[in-house]
mmCIF file of C-alpha atoms in Angstrom:
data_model
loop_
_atom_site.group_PDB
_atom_site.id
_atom_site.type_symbol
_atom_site.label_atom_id
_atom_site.label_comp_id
_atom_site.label_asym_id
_atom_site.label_seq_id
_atom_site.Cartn_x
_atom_site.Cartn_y
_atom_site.Cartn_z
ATOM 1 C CA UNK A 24 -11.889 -3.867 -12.600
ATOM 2 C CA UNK A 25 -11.148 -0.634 -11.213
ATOM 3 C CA UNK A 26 -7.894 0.693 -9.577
ATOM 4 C CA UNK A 27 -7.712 -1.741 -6.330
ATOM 5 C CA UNK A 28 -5.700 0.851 -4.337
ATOM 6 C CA UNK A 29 -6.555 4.107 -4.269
ATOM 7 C CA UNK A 30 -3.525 6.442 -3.228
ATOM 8 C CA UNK A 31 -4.594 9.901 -2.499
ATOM 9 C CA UNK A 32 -3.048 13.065 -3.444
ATOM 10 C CA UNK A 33 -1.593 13.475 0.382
ATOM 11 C CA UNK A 34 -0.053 10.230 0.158
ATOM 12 C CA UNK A 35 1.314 10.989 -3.195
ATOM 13 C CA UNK A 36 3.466 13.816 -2.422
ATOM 14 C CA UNK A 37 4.982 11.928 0.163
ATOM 15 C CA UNK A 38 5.693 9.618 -1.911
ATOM 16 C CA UNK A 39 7.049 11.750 -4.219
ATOM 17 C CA UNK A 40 9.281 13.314 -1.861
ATOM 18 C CA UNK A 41 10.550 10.063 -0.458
ATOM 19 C CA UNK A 42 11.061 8.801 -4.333
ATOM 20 C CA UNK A 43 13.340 11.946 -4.242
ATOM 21 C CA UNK A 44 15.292 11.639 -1.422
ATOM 22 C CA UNK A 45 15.933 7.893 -1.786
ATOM 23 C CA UNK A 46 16.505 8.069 -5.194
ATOM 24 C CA UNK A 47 13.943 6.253 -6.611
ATOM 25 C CA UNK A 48 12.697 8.423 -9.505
ATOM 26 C CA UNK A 49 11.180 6.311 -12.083
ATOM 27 C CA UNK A 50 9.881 3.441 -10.250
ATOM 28 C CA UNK A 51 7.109 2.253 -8.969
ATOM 29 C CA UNK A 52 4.972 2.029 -5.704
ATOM 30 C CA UNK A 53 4.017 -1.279 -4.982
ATOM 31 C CA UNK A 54 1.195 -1.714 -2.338
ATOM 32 C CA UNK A 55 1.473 -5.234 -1.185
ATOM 33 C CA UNK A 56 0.104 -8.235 1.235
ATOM 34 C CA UNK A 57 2.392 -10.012 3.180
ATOM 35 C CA UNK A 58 1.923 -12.922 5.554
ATOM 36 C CA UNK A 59 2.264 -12.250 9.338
ATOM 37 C CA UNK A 60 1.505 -9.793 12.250
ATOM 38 C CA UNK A 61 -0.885 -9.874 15.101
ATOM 39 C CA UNK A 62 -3.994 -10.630 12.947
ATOM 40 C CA UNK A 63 -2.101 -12.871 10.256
ATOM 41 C CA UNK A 64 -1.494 -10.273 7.761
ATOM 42 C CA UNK A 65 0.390 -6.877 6.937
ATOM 43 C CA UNK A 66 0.302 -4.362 4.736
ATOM 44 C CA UNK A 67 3.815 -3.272 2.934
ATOM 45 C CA UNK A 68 4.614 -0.363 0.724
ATOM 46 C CA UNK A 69 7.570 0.173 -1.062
ATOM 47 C CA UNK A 70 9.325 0.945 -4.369
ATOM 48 C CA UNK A 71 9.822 -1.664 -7.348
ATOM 49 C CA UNK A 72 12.092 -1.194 -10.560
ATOM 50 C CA UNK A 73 10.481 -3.278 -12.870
ATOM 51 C CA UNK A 74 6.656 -4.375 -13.532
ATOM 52 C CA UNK A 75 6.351 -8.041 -13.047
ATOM 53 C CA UNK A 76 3.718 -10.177 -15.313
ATOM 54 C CA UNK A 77 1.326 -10.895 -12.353
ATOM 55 C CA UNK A 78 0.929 -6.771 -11.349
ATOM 56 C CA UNK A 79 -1.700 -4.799 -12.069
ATOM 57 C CA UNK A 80 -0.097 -1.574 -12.919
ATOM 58 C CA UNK A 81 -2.161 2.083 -13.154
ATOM 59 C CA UNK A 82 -0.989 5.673 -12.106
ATOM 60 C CA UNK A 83 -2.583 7.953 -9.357
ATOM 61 C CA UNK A 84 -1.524 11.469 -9.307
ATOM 62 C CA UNK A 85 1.216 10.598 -11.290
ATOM 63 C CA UNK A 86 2.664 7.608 -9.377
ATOM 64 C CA UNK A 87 2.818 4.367 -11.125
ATOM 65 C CA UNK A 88 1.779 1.992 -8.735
ATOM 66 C CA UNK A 89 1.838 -2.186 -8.742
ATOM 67 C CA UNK A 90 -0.287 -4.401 -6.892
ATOM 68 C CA UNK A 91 -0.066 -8.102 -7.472
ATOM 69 C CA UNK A 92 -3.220 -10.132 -9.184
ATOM 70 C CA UNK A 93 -3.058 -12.230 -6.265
ATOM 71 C CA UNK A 94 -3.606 -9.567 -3.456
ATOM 72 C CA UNK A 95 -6.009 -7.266 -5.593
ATOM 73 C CA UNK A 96 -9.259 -8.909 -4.361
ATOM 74 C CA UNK A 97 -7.748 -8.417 -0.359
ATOM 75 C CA UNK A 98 -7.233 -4.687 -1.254
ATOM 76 C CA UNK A 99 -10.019 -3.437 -3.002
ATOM 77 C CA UNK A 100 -11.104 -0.365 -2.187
ATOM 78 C CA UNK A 101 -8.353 0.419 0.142
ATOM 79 C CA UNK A 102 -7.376 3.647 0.311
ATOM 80 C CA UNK A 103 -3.593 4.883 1.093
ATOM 81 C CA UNK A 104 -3.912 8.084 3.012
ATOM 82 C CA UNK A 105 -1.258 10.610 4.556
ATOM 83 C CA UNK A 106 -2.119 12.354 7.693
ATOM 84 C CA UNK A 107 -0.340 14.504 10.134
ATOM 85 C CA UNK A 108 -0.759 14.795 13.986
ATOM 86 C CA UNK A 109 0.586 16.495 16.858
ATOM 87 C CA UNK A 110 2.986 13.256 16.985
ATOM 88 C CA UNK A 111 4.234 13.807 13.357
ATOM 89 C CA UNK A 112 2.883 12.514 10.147
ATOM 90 C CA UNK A 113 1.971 8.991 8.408
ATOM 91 C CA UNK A 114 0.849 6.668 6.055
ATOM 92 C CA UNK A 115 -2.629 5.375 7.319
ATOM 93 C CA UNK A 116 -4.718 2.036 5.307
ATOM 94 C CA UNK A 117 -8.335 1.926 5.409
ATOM 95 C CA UNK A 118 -9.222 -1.228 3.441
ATOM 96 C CA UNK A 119 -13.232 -2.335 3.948
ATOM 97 C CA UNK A 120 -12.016 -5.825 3.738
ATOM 98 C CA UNK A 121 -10.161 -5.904 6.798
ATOM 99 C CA UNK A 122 -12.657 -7.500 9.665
ATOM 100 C CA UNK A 123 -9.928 -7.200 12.143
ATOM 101 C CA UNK A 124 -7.070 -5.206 13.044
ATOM 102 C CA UNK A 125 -4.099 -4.969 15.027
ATOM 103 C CA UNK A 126 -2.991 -2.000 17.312
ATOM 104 C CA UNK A 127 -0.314 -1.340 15.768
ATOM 105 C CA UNK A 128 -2.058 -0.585 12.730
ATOM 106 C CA UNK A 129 -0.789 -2.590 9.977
ATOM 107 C CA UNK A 130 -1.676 -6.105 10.713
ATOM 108 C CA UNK A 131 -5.244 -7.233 9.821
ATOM 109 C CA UNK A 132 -7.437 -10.257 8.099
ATOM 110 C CA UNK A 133 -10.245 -10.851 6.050
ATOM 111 C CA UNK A 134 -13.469 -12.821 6.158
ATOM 112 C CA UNK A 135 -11.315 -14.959 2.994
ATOM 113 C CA UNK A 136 -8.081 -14.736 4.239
ATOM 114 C CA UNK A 137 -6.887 -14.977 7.670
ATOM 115 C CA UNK A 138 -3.175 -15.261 7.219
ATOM 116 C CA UNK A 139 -0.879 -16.650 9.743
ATOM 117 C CA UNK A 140 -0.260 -14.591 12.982
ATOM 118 C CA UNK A 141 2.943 -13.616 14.361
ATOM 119 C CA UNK A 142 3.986 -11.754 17.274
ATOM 120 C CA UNK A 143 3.132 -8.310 17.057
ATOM 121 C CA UNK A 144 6.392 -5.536 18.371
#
């Protein structure tokens, strides 16, 4: 199987910095599914200390990054982007999985999993 996430170099240096600033040097970015939101379910991203037996663990651009067995399938071929605007600058998703999405740009579903909505803020 390859990589399910794919975190590009933009992304990584963000999360680099932020690993910096928040200390976190040495762990791990874990790129998760989470019930919830508009469409039934949300994206999260964060930092882990330790690998946990159901991960998948690999390294992009020198990030170690965890994504759990479970939500692989939901995620593949996502890709974790960085982009800037004239508003500032942000983590975007694009997963091909997704059949719909939420305005506010993190909740979604799949044609196999739907999730359960919540309200969206």
């Amino acid at each position: 199987m390859t990589n399910p996430v794919e975190i590009t170099e933009a992304a990584t240096f963000h999360v680099k910095k932020m690993m910096e600033h928040n200390e976190e040097e040495g762990s791990y970015l874990r790129v998760s599914v989470n019930g919830g939101g508009c469409s039934g379910l949300t994206y999260g991203l964060g930092f882990a200390q330790e690998q946990e037996e159901d991960d998948i663990s690999y390294t992009q651009f020198g990030i170690p990054v965890l994504v759990k067995k479970e939500d692989a399938a939901i995620l593949q071929g996502t890709k974790v982007d960085y982009k800037e605007s004239l508003m500032g600058g942000g983590f975007t998703i694009d997963n091909p999985n997704a059949i719909a999405n939420c305005g506010c740009g993190t909740s979604f579903r799949t044609a196999q999993k739907a999730g359960a909505p919540a309200d969206c803020e």
